[in-house]
mmCIF file with all atom_site columns, C-alpha atoms and ligand atoms in Angstrom:
data_model
loop_
_atom_site.group_PDB
_atom_site.id
_atom_site.type_symbol
_atom_site.label_atom_id
_atom_site.label_alt_id
_atom_site.label_comp_id
_atom_site.label_asym_id
_atom_site.label_entity_id
_atom_site.label_seq_id
_atom_site.pdbx_PDB_ins_code
_atom_site.Cartn_x
_atom_site.Cartn_y
_atom_site.Cartn_z
_atom_site.occupancy
_atom_site.B_iso_or_equiv
_atom_site.pdbx_formal_charge
_atom_site.auth_seq_id
_atom_site.auth_comp_id
_atom_site.auth_asym_id
_atom_site.auth_atom_id
_atom_site.pdbx_PDB_model_num
ATOM   1   C CA . UNK A 1 1   ? 1.535   -1.782  -18.252 1.00 98.00 ? 1   UNK A CA 1
ATOM   2   C CA . UNK A 1 2   ? -0.885  1.214   -19.032 1.00 98.00 ? 2   UNK A CA 1
ATOM   3   C CA . UNK A 1 3   ? -3.172  2.564   -16.536 1.00 98.00 ? 3   UNK A CA 1
ATOM   4   C CA . UNK A 1 4   ? -6.772  3.639   -17.580 1.00 98.00 ? 4   UNK A CA 1
ATOM   5   C CA . UNK A 1 5   ? -9.356  4.902   -15.250 1.00 98.00 ? 5   UNK A CA 1
ATOM   6   C CA . UNK A 1 6   ? -12.730 2.951   -15.486 1.00 98.00 ? 6   UNK A CA 1
ATOM   7   C CA . UNK A 1 7   ? -14.827 6.043   -14.783 1.00 98.00 ? 7   UNK A CA 1
ATOM   8   C CA . UNK A 1 8   ? -16.929 8.901   -16.630 1.00 98.00 ? 8   UNK A CA 1
ATOM   9   C CA . UNK A 1 9   ? -16.664 11.088  -13.553 1.00 98.00 ? 9   UNK A CA 1
ATOM   10  C CA . UNK A 1 10  ? -14.828 14.352  -14.398 1.00 98.00 ? 10  UNK A CA 1
ATOM   11  C CA . UNK A 1 11  ? -13.613 15.242  -11.046 1.00 98.00 ? 11  UNK A CA 1
ATOM   12  C CA . UNK A 1 12  ? -11.960 11.691  -10.565 1.00 98.00 ? 12  UNK A CA 1
ATOM   13  C CA . UNK A 1 13  ? -10.362 11.918  -13.987 1.00 98.00 ? 13  UNK A CA 1
ATOM   14  C CA . UNK A 1 14  ? -9.045  15.539  -13.320 1.00 98.00 ? 14  UNK A CA 1
ATOM   15  C CA . UNK A 1 15  ? -7.458  14.207  -9.929  1.00 98.00 ? 15  UNK A CA 1
ATOM   16  C CA . UNK A 1 16  ? -5.906  11.086  -11.892 1.00 97.00 ? 16  UNK A CA 1
ATOM   17  C CA . UNK A 1 17  ? -4.744  13.010  -14.659 1.00 97.00 ? 17  UNK A CA 1
ATOM   18  C CA . UNK A 1 18  ? -3.042  15.395  -12.360 1.00 97.00 ? 18  UNK A CA 1
ATOM   19  C CA . UNK A 1 19  ? -0.929  12.530  -11.154 1.00 98.00 ? 19  UNK A CA 1
ATOM   20  C CA . UNK A 1 20  ? 0.547   12.031  -14.664 1.00 97.00 ? 20  UNK A CA 1
ATOM   21  C CA . UNK A 1 21  ? 0.246   8.316   -14.606 1.00 97.00 ? 21  UNK A CA 1
ATOM   22  C CA . UNK A 1 22  ? -3.221  7.832   -16.379 1.00 98.00 ? 22  UNK A CA 1
ATOM   23  C CA . UNK A 1 23  ? -2.915  6.540   -20.032 1.00 98.00 ? 23  UNK A CA 1
ATOM   24  C CA . UNK A 1 24  ? -6.519  6.413   -20.826 1.00 98.00 ? 24  UNK A CA 1
ATOM   25  C CA . UNK A 1 25  ? -10.155 5.834   -19.960 1.00 98.00 ? 25  UNK A CA 1
ATOM   26  C CA . UNK A 1 26  ? -12.895 3.378   -20.243 1.00 98.00 ? 26  UNK A CA 1
ATOM   27  C CA . UNK A 1 27  ? -16.612 3.975   -19.972 1.00 98.00 ? 27  UNK A CA 1
ATOM   28  C CA . UNK A 1 28  ? -19.697 2.045   -20.227 1.00 98.00 ? 28  UNK A CA 1
ATOM   29  C CA . UNK A 1 29  ? -23.371 2.718   -20.376 1.00 98.00 ? 29  UNK A CA 1
ATOM   30  C CA . UNK A 1 30  ? -23.784 2.337   -16.663 1.00 98.00 ? 30  UNK A CA 1
ATOM   31  C CA . UNK A 1 31  ? -20.840 4.750   -15.865 1.00 98.00 ? 31  UNK A CA 1
ATOM   32  C CA . UNK A 1 32  ? -22.177 7.346   -18.354 1.00 98.00 ? 32  UNK A CA 1
ATOM   33  C CA . UNK A 1 33  ? -25.793 6.950   -16.879 1.00 98.00 ? 33  UNK A CA 1
ATOM   34  C CA . UNK A 1 34  ? -24.187 7.733   -13.327 1.00 98.00 ? 34  UNK A CA 1
ATOM   35  C CA . UNK A 1 35  ? -23.163 11.032  -14.893 1.00 98.00 ? 35  UNK A CA 1
ATOM   36  C CA . UNK A 1 36  ? -26.383 11.947  -16.073 1.00 97.00 ? 36  UNK A CA 1
ATOM   37  C CA . UNK A 1 37  ? -25.028 13.465  -19.315 1.00 97.00 ? 37  UNK A CA 1
ATOM   38  C CA . UNK A 1 38  ? -25.246 11.821  -22.786 1.00 96.00 ? 38  UNK A CA 1
ATOM   39  C CA . UNK A 1 39  ? -22.398 10.005  -23.997 1.00 97.00 ? 39  UNK A CA 1
ATOM   40  C CA . UNK A 1 40  ? -21.343 12.227  -26.994 1.00 97.00 ? 40  UNK A CA 1
ATOM   41  C CA . UNK A 1 41  ? -21.189 15.296  -24.674 1.00 97.00 ? 41  UNK A CA 1
ATOM   42  C CA . UNK A 1 42  ? -19.403 13.519  -21.664 1.00 98.00 ? 42  UNK A CA 1
ATOM   43  C CA . UNK A 1 43  ? -16.658 11.740  -23.798 1.00 98.00 ? 43  UNK A CA 1
ATOM   44  C CA . UNK A 1 44  ? -15.967 14.914  -25.407 1.00 98.00 ? 44  UNK A CA 1
ATOM   45  C CA . UNK A 1 45  ? -15.300 16.554  -21.912 1.00 98.00 ? 45  UNK A CA 1
ATOM   46  C CA . UNK A 1 46  ? -13.233 13.269  -21.262 1.00 98.00 ? 46  UNK A CA 1
ATOM   47  C CA . UNK A 1 47  ? -10.967 13.875  -24.181 1.00 98.00 ? 47  UNK A CA 1
ATOM   48  C CA . UNK A 1 48  ? -10.315 17.204  -23.064 1.00 98.00 ? 48  UNK A CA 1
ATOM   49  C CA . UNK A 1 49  ? -8.964  16.117  -19.754 1.00 98.00 ? 49  UNK A CA 1
ATOM   50  C CA . UNK A 1 50  ? -6.931  12.834  -20.574 1.00 98.00 ? 50  UNK A CA 1
ATOM   51  C CA . UNK A 1 51  ? -4.611  12.478  -23.481 1.00 97.00 ? 51  UNK A CA 1
ATOM   52  C CA . UNK A 1 52  ? -5.055  8.941   -24.317 1.00 98.00 ? 52  UNK A CA 1
ATOM   53  C CA . UNK A 1 53  ? -7.397  6.278   -25.610 1.00 98.00 ? 53  UNK A CA 1
ATOM   54  C CA . UNK A 1 54  ? -11.100 6.941   -24.382 1.00 98.00 ? 54  UNK A CA 1
ATOM   55  C CA . UNK A 1 55  ? -13.443 4.130   -24.826 1.00 98.00 ? 55  UNK A CA 1
ATOM   56  C CA . UNK A 1 56  ? -16.997 5.012   -25.792 1.00 98.00 ? 56  UNK A CA 1
ATOM   57  C CA . UNK A 1 57  ? -19.448 2.209   -25.815 1.00 98.00 ? 57  UNK A CA 1
ATOM   58  C CA . UNK A 1 58  ? -22.305 1.782   -28.363 1.00 98.00 ? 58  UNK A CA 1
ATOM   59  C CA . UNK A 1 59  ? -25.832 1.022   -26.920 1.00 98.00 ? 59  UNK A CA 1
ATOM   60  C CA . UNK A 1 60  ? -27.402 -0.543  -30.013 1.00 97.00 ? 60  UNK A CA 1
ATOM   61  C CA . UNK A 1 61  ? -27.576 -4.390  -30.694 1.00 96.00 ? 61  UNK A CA 1
ATOM   62  C CA . UNK A 1 62  ? -27.765 -4.926  -34.335 1.00 98.00 ? 62  UNK A CA 1
ATOM   63  C CA . UNK A 1 63  ? -24.474 -4.823  -36.330 1.00 98.00 ? 63  UNK A CA 1
ATOM   64  C CA . UNK A 1 64  ? -25.745 -2.201  -38.678 1.00 98.00 ? 64  UNK A CA 1
ATOM   65  C CA . UNK A 1 65  ? -26.723 0.200   -35.795 1.00 98.00 ? 65  UNK A CA 1
ATOM   66  C CA . UNK A 1 66  ? -23.589 -0.305  -33.874 1.00 98.00 ? 66  UNK A CA 1
ATOM   67  C CA . UNK A 1 67  ? -21.458 0.413   -37.120 1.00 98.00 ? 67  UNK A CA 1
ATOM   68  C CA . UNK A 1 68  ? -23.503 3.719   -37.443 1.00 98.00 ? 68  UNK A CA 1
ATOM   69  C CA . UNK A 1 69  ? -23.134 4.452   -34.002 1.00 98.00 ? 69  UNK A CA 1
ATOM   70  C CA . UNK A 1 70  ? -19.405 3.554   -33.961 1.00 98.00 ? 70  UNK A CA 1
ATOM   71  C CA . UNK A 1 71  ? -18.768 5.966   -36.826 1.00 98.00 ? 71  UNK A CA 1
ATOM   72  C CA . UNK A 1 72  ? -20.458 8.793   -35.043 1.00 98.00 ? 72  UNK A CA 1
ATOM   73  C CA . UNK A 1 73  ? -18.714 7.966   -31.789 1.00 98.00 ? 73  UNK A CA 1
ATOM   74  C CA . UNK A 1 74  ? -15.171 7.788   -33.686 1.00 98.00 ? 74  UNK A CA 1
ATOM   75  C CA . UNK A 1 75  ? -15.825 11.361  -35.196 1.00 98.00 ? 75  UNK A CA 1
ATOM   76  C CA . UNK A 1 76  ? -16.130 12.996  -31.793 1.00 98.00 ? 76  UNK A CA 1
ATOM   77  C CA . UNK A 1 77  ? -12.206 12.959  -31.085 1.00 98.00 ? 77  UNK A CA 1
ATOM   78  C CA . UNK A 1 78  ? -9.201  11.158  -32.468 1.00 98.00 ? 78  UNK A CA 1
ATOM   79  C CA . UNK A 1 79  ? -8.702  9.385   -29.197 1.00 98.00 ? 79  UNK A CA 1
ATOM   80  C CA . UNK A 1 80  ? -12.003 7.557   -29.218 1.00 98.00 ? 80  UNK A CA 1
ATOM   81  C CA . UNK A 1 81  ? -12.112 3.939   -29.194 1.00 98.00 ? 81  UNK A CA 1
ATOM   82  C CA . UNK A 1 82  ? -15.467 2.487   -30.093 1.00 98.00 ? 82  UNK A CA 1
ATOM   83  C CA . UNK A 1 83  ? -16.558 -0.217  -27.569 1.00 98.00 ? 83  UNK A CA 1
ATOM   84  C CA . UNK A 1 84  ? -18.714 -3.057  -28.872 1.00 98.00 ? 84  UNK A CA 1
ATOM   85  C CA . UNK A 1 85  ? -20.093 -6.081  -26.812 1.00 98.00 ? 85  UNK A CA 1
ATOM   86  C CA . UNK A 1 86  ? -18.735 -9.403  -27.579 1.00 98.00 ? 86  UNK A CA 1
ATOM   87  C CA . UNK A 1 87  ? -21.984 -10.856 -29.416 1.00 98.00 ? 87  UNK A CA 1
ATOM   88  C CA . UNK A 1 88  ? -22.311 -11.979 -32.855 1.00 98.00 ? 88  UNK A CA 1
ATOM   89  C CA . UNK A 1 89  ? -23.375 -8.504  -33.971 1.00 98.00 ? 89  UNK A CA 1
ATOM   90  C CA . UNK A 1 90  ? -20.556 -6.904  -31.996 1.00 98.00 ? 90  UNK A CA 1
ATOM   91  C CA . UNK A 1 91  ? -18.034 -9.121  -33.788 1.00 98.00 ? 91  UNK A CA 1
ATOM   92  C CA . UNK A 1 92  ? -19.477 -8.126  -37.184 1.00 98.00 ? 92  UNK A CA 1
ATOM   93  C CA . UNK A 1 93  ? -19.383 -4.519  -36.307 1.00 98.00 ? 93  UNK A CA 1
ATOM   94  C CA . UNK A 1 94  ? -15.940 -4.742  -35.089 1.00 98.00 ? 94  UNK A CA 1
ATOM   95  C CA . UNK A 1 95  ? -14.608 -6.187  -38.366 1.00 98.00 ? 95  UNK A CA 1
ATOM   96  C CA . UNK A 1 96  ? -16.453 -3.607  -40.392 1.00 98.00 ? 96  UNK A CA 1
ATOM   97  C CA . UNK A 1 97  ? -14.966 -0.787  -38.237 1.00 98.00 ? 97  UNK A CA 1
ATOM   98  C CA . UNK A 1 98  ? -11.422 -2.237  -38.177 1.00 98.00 ? 98  UNK A CA 1
ATOM   99  C CA . UNK A 1 99  ? -11.531 -2.230  -42.029 1.00 98.00 ? 99  UNK A CA 1
ATOM   100 C CA . UNK A 1 100 ? -12.483 1.241   -41.946 1.00 98.00 ? 100 UNK A CA 1
ATOM   101 C CA . UNK A 1 101 ? -9.490  2.162   -39.583 1.00 98.00 ? 101 UNK A CA 1
ATOM   102 C CA . UNK A 1 102 ? -11.804 2.888   -36.592 1.00 98.00 ? 102 UNK A CA 1
ATOM   103 C CA . UNK A 1 103 ? -10.379 1.250   -33.402 1.00 98.00 ? 103 UNK A CA 1
ATOM   104 C CA . UNK A 1 104 ? -12.462 -0.970  -31.317 1.00 98.00 ? 104 UNK A CA 1
ATOM   105 C CA . UNK A 1 105 ? -12.668 -2.313  -27.818 1.00 98.00 ? 105 UNK A CA 1
ATOM   106 C CA . UNK A 1 106 ? -14.492 -5.448  -27.560 1.00 98.00 ? 106 UNK A CA 1
ATOM   107 C CA . UNK A 1 107 ? -16.190 -5.788  -24.291 1.00 98.00 ? 107 UNK A CA 1
ATOM   108 C CA . UNK A 1 108 ? -17.781 -8.218  -21.783 1.00 98.00 ? 108 UNK A CA 1
ATOM   109 C CA . UNK A 1 109 ? -15.267 -10.929 -22.726 1.00 98.00 ? 109 UNK A CA 1
ATOM   110 C CA . UNK A 1 110 ? -15.460 -14.113 -20.229 1.00 98.00 ? 110 UNK A CA 1
ATOM   111 C CA . UNK A 1 111 ? -13.705 -16.802 -22.182 1.00 98.00 ? 111 UNK A CA 1
ATOM   112 C CA . UNK A 1 112 ? -10.573 -17.211 -24.211 1.00 98.00 ? 112 UNK A CA 1
ATOM   113 C CA . UNK A 1 113 ? -12.643 -18.648 -27.174 1.00 98.00 ? 113 UNK A CA 1
ATOM   114 C CA . UNK A 1 114 ? -14.548 -15.152 -27.250 1.00 98.00 ? 114 UNK A CA 1
ATOM   115 C CA . UNK A 1 115 ? -11.028 -13.303 -26.894 1.00 98.00 ? 115 UNK A CA 1
ATOM   116 C CA . UNK A 1 116 ? -9.846  -15.357 -29.983 1.00 98.00 ? 116 UNK A CA 1
ATOM   117 C CA . UNK A 1 117 ? -12.841 -14.239 -32.030 1.00 98.00 ? 117 UNK A CA 1
ATOM   118 C CA . UNK A 1 118 ? -12.265 -10.679 -31.054 1.00 98.00 ? 118 UNK A CA 1
ATOM   119 C CA . UNK A 1 119 ? -8.555  -10.752 -32.200 1.00 98.00 ? 119 UNK A CA 1
ATOM   120 C CA . UNK A 1 120 ? -9.541  -12.348 -35.502 1.00 98.00 ? 120 UNK A CA 1
ATOM   121 C CA . UNK A 1 121 ? -12.137 -9.521  -35.981 1.00 98.00 ? 121 UNK A CA 1
ATOM   122 C CA . UNK A 1 122 ? -9.413  -6.882  -35.699 1.00 98.00 ? 122 UNK A CA 1
ATOM   123 C CA . UNK A 1 123 ? -10.240 -5.585  -32.188 1.00 98.00 ? 123 UNK A CA 1
ATOM   124 C CA . UNK A 1 124 ? -7.585  -3.063  -31.093 1.00 98.00 ? 124 UNK A CA 1
ATOM   125 C CA . UNK A 1 125 ? -8.558  -3.898  -27.568 1.00 99.00 ? 125 UNK A CA 1
ATOM   126 C CA . UNK A 1 126 ? -10.117 -6.948  -25.772 1.00 99.00 ? 126 UNK A CA 1
ATOM   127 C CA . UNK A 1 127 ? -11.729 -6.334  -22.372 1.00 98.00 ? 127 UNK A CA 1
ATOM   128 C CA . UNK A 1 128 ? -11.842 -9.751  -20.162 1.00 98.00 ? 128 UNK A CA 1
ATOM   129 C CA . UNK A 1 129 ? -13.831 -8.828  -17.057 1.00 98.00 ? 129 UNK A CA 1
ATOM   130 C CA . UNK A 1 130 ? -11.748 -10.437 -14.175 1.00 98.00 ? 130 UNK A CA 1
ATOM   131 C CA . UNK A 1 131 ? -13.781 -9.159  -11.186 1.00 98.00 ? 131 UNK A CA 1
ATOM   132 C CA . UNK A 1 132 ? -17.156 -10.590 -12.767 1.00 98.00 ? 132 UNK A CA 1
ATOM   133 C CA . UNK A 1 133 ? -15.450 -13.871 -13.405 1.00 98.00 ? 133 UNK A CA 1
ATOM   134 C CA . UNK A 1 134 ? -14.239 -13.926 -9.655  1.00 97.00 ? 134 UNK A CA 1
ATOM   135 C CA . UNK A 1 135 ? -17.682 -13.118 -8.625  1.00 97.00 ? 135 UNK A CA 1
ATOM   136 C CA . UNK A 1 136 ? -19.044 -16.557 -10.156 1.00 98.00 ? 136 UNK A CA 1
ATOM   137 C CA . UNK A 1 137 ? -16.319 -18.571 -8.385  1.00 97.00 ? 137 UNK A CA 1
ATOM   138 C CA . UNK A 1 138 ? -14.074 -18.792 -11.426 1.00 97.00 ? 138 UNK A CA 1
ATOM   139 C CA . UNK A 1 139 ? -10.473 -17.447 -11.708 1.00 97.00 ? 139 UNK A CA 1
ATOM   140 C CA . UNK A 1 140 ? -10.567 -14.227 -13.775 1.00 98.00 ? 140 UNK A CA 1
ATOM   141 C CA . UNK A 1 141 ? -6.667  -14.077 -13.712 1.00 98.00 ? 141 UNK A CA 1
ATOM   142 C CA . UNK A 1 142 ? -6.541  -17.413 -15.483 1.00 98.00 ? 142 UNK A CA 1
ATOM   143 C CA . UNK A 1 143 ? -8.684  -15.909 -18.127 1.00 98.00 ? 143 UNK A CA 1
ATOM   144 C CA . UNK A 1 144 ? -6.055  -13.186 -18.630 1.00 98.00 ? 144 UNK A CA 1
ATOM   145 C CA . UNK A 1 145 ? -3.215  -15.800 -18.646 1.00 98.00 ? 145 UNK A CA 1
ATOM   146 C CA . UNK A 1 146 ? -4.957  -17.762 -21.266 1.00 98.00 ? 146 UNK A CA 1
ATOM   147 C CA . UNK A 1 147 ? -5.508  -14.861 -23.555 1.00 98.00 ? 147 UNK A CA 1
ATOM   148 C CA . UNK A 1 148 ? -1.945  -13.736 -23.263 1.00 98.00 ? 148 UNK A CA 1
ATOM   149 C CA . UNK A 1 149 ? -0.797  -17.198 -24.212 1.00 98.00 ? 149 UNK A CA 1
ATOM   150 C CA . UNK A 1 150 ? -3.192  -17.493 -27.209 1.00 98.00 ? 150 UNK A CA 1
ATOM   151 C CA . UNK A 1 151 ? -2.362  -14.098 -28.641 1.00 98.00 ? 151 UNK A CA 1
ATOM   152 C CA . UNK A 1 152 ? 1.330   -14.606 -28.342 1.00 98.00 ? 152 UNK A CA 1
ATOM   153 C CA . UNK A 1 153 ? 0.993   -18.077 -30.010 1.00 98.00 ? 153 UNK A CA 1
ATOM   154 C CA . UNK A 1 154 ? -0.442  -16.322 -33.086 1.00 98.00 ? 154 UNK A CA 1
ATOM   155 C CA . UNK A 1 155 ? 1.336   -12.817 -32.870 1.00 98.00 ? 155 UNK A CA 1
ATOM   156 C CA . UNK A 1 156 ? -2.062  -10.986 -32.538 1.00 98.00 ? 156 UNK A CA 1
ATOM   157 C CA . UNK A 1 157 ? -1.802  -7.219  -31.774 1.00 97.00 ? 157 UNK A CA 1
ATOM   158 C CA . UNK A 1 158 ? -4.837  -6.858  -30.094 1.00 98.00 ? 158 UNK A CA 1
ATOM   159 C CA . UNK A 1 159 ? -4.165  -5.271  -26.646 1.00 98.00 ? 159 UNK A CA 1
ATOM   160 C CA . UNK A 1 160 ? -5.305  -7.093  -23.490 1.00 99.00 ? 160 UNK A CA 1
ATOM   161 C CA . UNK A 1 161 ? -7.062  -4.865  -21.033 1.00 98.00 ? 161 UNK A CA 1
ATOM   162 C CA . UNK A 1 162 ? -7.908  -6.223  -17.770 1.00 98.00 ? 162 UNK A CA 1
ATOM   163 C CA . UNK A 1 163 ? -11.299 -4.967  -16.891 1.00 98.00 ? 163 UNK A CA 1
ATOM   164 C CA . UNK A 1 164 ? -13.511 -5.227  -13.787 1.00 98.00 ? 164 UNK A CA 1
ATOM   165 C CA . UNK A 1 165 ? -10.559 -4.688  -11.451 1.00 98.00 ? 165 UNK A CA 1
ATOM   166 C CA . UNK A 1 166 ? -11.660 -4.672  -7.794  1.00 98.00 ? 166 UNK A CA 1
ATOM   167 C CA . UNK A 1 167 ? -8.520  -4.001  -5.841  1.00 98.00 ? 167 UNK A CA 1
ATOM   168 C CA . UNK A 1 168 ? -4.666  -3.583  -6.050  1.00 98.00 ? 168 UNK A CA 1
ATOM   169 C CA . UNK A 1 169 ? -4.017  -7.318  -6.222  1.00 98.00 ? 169 UNK A CA 1
ATOM   170 C CA . UNK A 1 170 ? -5.856  -7.476  -9.271  1.00 98.00 ? 170 UNK A CA 1
ATOM   171 C CA . UNK A 1 171 ? -3.643  -4.861  -10.856 1.00 98.00 ? 171 UNK A CA 1
ATOM   172 C CA . UNK A 1 172 ? -0.414  -6.454  -9.559  1.00 98.00 ? 172 UNK A CA 1
ATOM   173 C CA . UNK A 1 173 ? -1.714  -9.946  -11.013 1.00 98.00 ? 173 UNK A CA 1
ATOM   174 C CA . UNK A 1 174 ? -2.769  -8.837  -14.167 1.00 98.00 ? 174 UNK A CA 1
ATOM   175 C CA . UNK A 1 175 ? 0.503   -7.020  -14.783 1.00 98.00 ? 175 UNK A CA 1
ATOM   176 C CA . UNK A 1 176 ? 2.344   -10.326 -13.799 1.00 98.00 ? 176 UNK A CA 1
ATOM   177 C CA . UNK A 1 177 ? 0.111   -12.182 -16.266 1.00 98.00 ? 177 UNK A CA 1
ATOM   178 C CA . UNK A 1 178 ? 1.098   -9.816  -19.111 1.00 98.00 ? 178 UNK A CA 1
ATOM   179 C CA . UNK A 1 179 ? -2.139  -7.676  -19.709 1.00 98.00 ? 179 UNK A CA 1
ATOM   180 C CA . UNK A 1 180 ? -1.225  -4.521  -21.562 1.00 98.00 ? 180 UNK A CA 1
ATOM   181 C CA . UNK A 1 181 ? -3.596  -2.445  -19.886 1.00 98.00 ? 181 UNK A CA 1
ATOM   182 C CA . UNK A 1 182 ? -5.366  -2.462  -16.504 1.00 98.00 ? 182 UNK A CA 1
ATOM   183 C CA . UNK A 1 183 ? -8.698  -0.275  -16.194 1.00 98.00 ? 183 UNK A CA 1
ATOM   184 C CA . UNK A 1 184 ? -9.599  0.373   -12.544 1.00 98.00 ? 184 UNK A CA 1
ATOM   185 C CA . UNK A 1 185 ? -11.895 2.702   -10.665 1.00 98.00 ? 185 UNK A CA 1
ATOM   186 C CA . UNK A 1 186 ? -10.336 5.787   -9.009  1.00 98.00 ? 186 UNK A CA 1
ATOM   187 C CA . UNK A 1 187 ? -10.577 4.168   -5.780  1.00 98.00 ? 187 UNK A CA 1
ATOM   188 C CA . UNK A 1 188 ? -8.289  1.502   -6.763  1.00 98.00 ? 188 UNK A CA 1
ATOM   189 C CA . UNK A 1 189 ? -5.812  3.822   -8.447  1.00 98.00 ? 189 UNK A CA 1
ATOM   190 C CA . UNK A 1 190 ? -5.695  5.791   -5.221  1.00 98.00 ? 190 UNK A CA 1
ATOM   191 C CA . UNK A 1 191 ? -5.102  2.522   -3.185  1.00 98.00 ? 191 UNK A CA 1
ATOM   192 C CA . UNK A 1 192 ? -2.017  1.636   -5.216  1.00 98.00 ? 192 UNK A CA 1
ATOM   193 C CA . UNK A 1 193 ? -0.106  4.494   -3.547  1.00 97.00 ? 193 UNK A CA 1
ATOM   194 C CA . UNK A 1 194 ? -0.713  3.141   0.122   1.00 97.00 ? 194 UNK A CA 1
ATOM   195 C CA . UNK A 1 195 ? 2.057   1.495   2.102   1.00 97.00 ? 195 UNK A CA 1
ATOM   196 C CA . UNK A 1 196 ? 2.301   2.029   5.856   1.00 97.00 ? 196 UNK A CA 1
ATOM   197 C CA . UNK A 1 197 ? 6.083   1.716   5.621   1.00 98.00 ? 197 UNK A CA 1
ATOM   198 C CA . UNK A 1 198 ? 6.091   4.725   3.175   1.00 98.00 ? 198 UNK A CA 1
ATOM   199 C CA . UNK A 1 199 ? 4.146   6.740   5.655   1.00 97.00 ? 199 UNK A CA 1
ATOM   200 C CA . UNK A 1 200 ? 6.135   5.646   8.465   1.00 98.00 ? 200 UNK A CA 1
ATOM   201 C CA . UNK A 1 201 ? 9.531   6.167   6.684   1.00 98.00 ? 201 UNK A CA 1
ATOM   202 C CA . UNK A 1 202 ? 8.543   9.597   5.474   1.00 98.00 ? 202 UNK A CA 1
ATOM   203 C CA . UNK A 1 203 ? 7.498   10.689  9.054   1.00 97.00 ? 203 UNK A CA 1
ATOM   204 C CA . UNK A 1 204 ? 10.927  9.533   10.433  1.00 97.00 ? 204 UNK A CA 1
ATOM   205 C CA . UNK A 1 205 ? 13.074  11.363  7.827   1.00 97.00 ? 205 UNK A CA 1
ATOM   206 C CA . UNK A 1 206 ? 11.099  14.581  8.506   1.00 96.00 ? 206 UNK A CA 1
ATOM   207 C CA . UNK A 1 207 ? 11.292  14.266  12.166  1.00 95.00 ? 207 UNK A CA 1
ATOM   208 C CA . UNK A 1 208 ? 15.006  13.642  11.877  1.00 95.00 ? 208 UNK A CA 1
ATOM   209 C CA . UNK A 1 209 ? 15.928  16.396  9.752   1.00 94.00 ? 209 UNK A CA 1
ATOM   210 C CA . UNK A 1 210 ? 13.662  18.889  11.801  1.00 93.00 ? 210 UNK A CA 1
ATOM   211 C CA . UNK A 1 211 ? 15.444  17.854  14.972  1.00 93.00 ? 211 UNK A CA 1
ATOM   212 C CA . UNK A 1 212 ? 19.063  17.976  13.304  1.00 92.00 ? 212 UNK A CA 1
ATOM   213 C CA . UNK A 1 213 ? 18.460  21.735  11.937  1.00 90.00 ? 213 UNK A CA 1
ATOM   214 C CA . UNK A 1 214 ? 16.295  22.974  14.923  1.00 81.00 ? 214 UNK A CA 1
ATOM   215 C CA . UNK A 1 215 ? 19.467  22.239  17.136  1.00 62.00 ? 215 UNK A CA 1
ATOM   216 C CA . UNK A 1 216 ? 21.872  24.153  14.841  1.00 58.00 ? 216 UNK A CA 1
ATOM   217 C CA . UNK A 1 217 ? 22.249  27.888  16.130  1.00 60.00 ? 217 UNK A CA 1
ATOM   218 C CA . UNK A 1 218 ? 20.998  30.526  13.516  1.00 58.00 ? 218 UNK A CA 1
HETATM 219 C C1 . LIG B 2 .   ? -14.528 -2.251  -18.630 1.00 58.30 ? 301 LIG B C1 1
HETATM 220 O O1 . LIG B 2 .   ? -14.315 -1.439  -19.552 1.00 58.30 ? 301 LIG B O1 1
HETATM 221 C C2 . LIG B 2 .   ? -15.788 -1.963  -17.710 1.00 58.30 ? 301 LIG B C2 1
HETATM 222 O O2 . LIG B 2 .   ? -16.262 -0.888  -17.755 1.00 58.30 ? 301 LIG B O2 1
HETATM 223 C C3 . LIG B 2 .   ? -15.635 -2.270  -16.224 1.00 58.30 ? 301 LIG B C3 1
HETATM 224 O O3 . LIG B 2 .   ? -14.286 -2.506  -16.033 1.00 58.30 ? 301 LIG B O3 1
HETATM 225 C C4 . LIG B 2 .   ? -16.755 -3.008  -15.661 1.00 58.30 ? 301 LIG B C4 1
HETATM 226 O O4 . LIG B 2 .   ? -16.287 -3.145  -14.214 1.00 58.30 ? 301 LIG B O4 1
HETATM 227 P P1 . LIG B 2 .   ? -17.343 -3.728  -13.074 1.00 58.30 ? 301 LIG B P1 1
HETATM 228 O O5 . LIG B 2 .   ? -17.528 -5.166  -13.279 1.00 58.30 ? 301 LIG B O5 1
HETATM 229 O O6 . LIG B 2 .   ? -16.760 -3.199  -11.852 1.00 58.30 ? 301 LIG B O6 1
HETATM 230 O O7 . LIG B 2 .   ? -18.663 -2.979  -13.492 1.00 58.30 ? 301 LIG B O7 1
#
């Protein structure tokens, strides 16, 4: 499973990249707005930090404008993946950009039917939002499982990216369900390290070693 960081914050990206386990980045207009830097400028900086797919989302809503915006974003760096919303105009933009060889991430996916349309339109990535589905009392992981089955049935190459991840269990369950990518906030990536038995075990190993060699005369 590929790990992406769902942030536009450069400090978080630097920390994550230093661990050597970050395969890419997803941003959205909300995350970019939080950093207060225009998207083109911010994603260029992100591409200098993480060597992997970096999703940059369009903010226009007509297919014509999305296509133009997508072309501009794709020119920023070879690793840019153009993110378009799963609306009618977004699907038109996705097919056009796909035909031009521009990779797209179709976002705001909340149903298997939507995911099927994105695959048919040639999406490089589909982003089902599991946390937001859970928030309304449905099961986000069932959505991932449905998409995995449908894509396998027809041999679609579109990668399934589990988005809107809220904690380590979402990451584990998405991996078990067969999602190709999990995108998560920095906090969740950091939480994946934690296990009390790791801390306890390491503490004991170091104590034992110190005790043994402190006893040996120099
Ligand atoms: C994915 O690409 C989105 O940016 C993100 O996962 C949305 O997550 P949220 O529901 O926590 O805002």
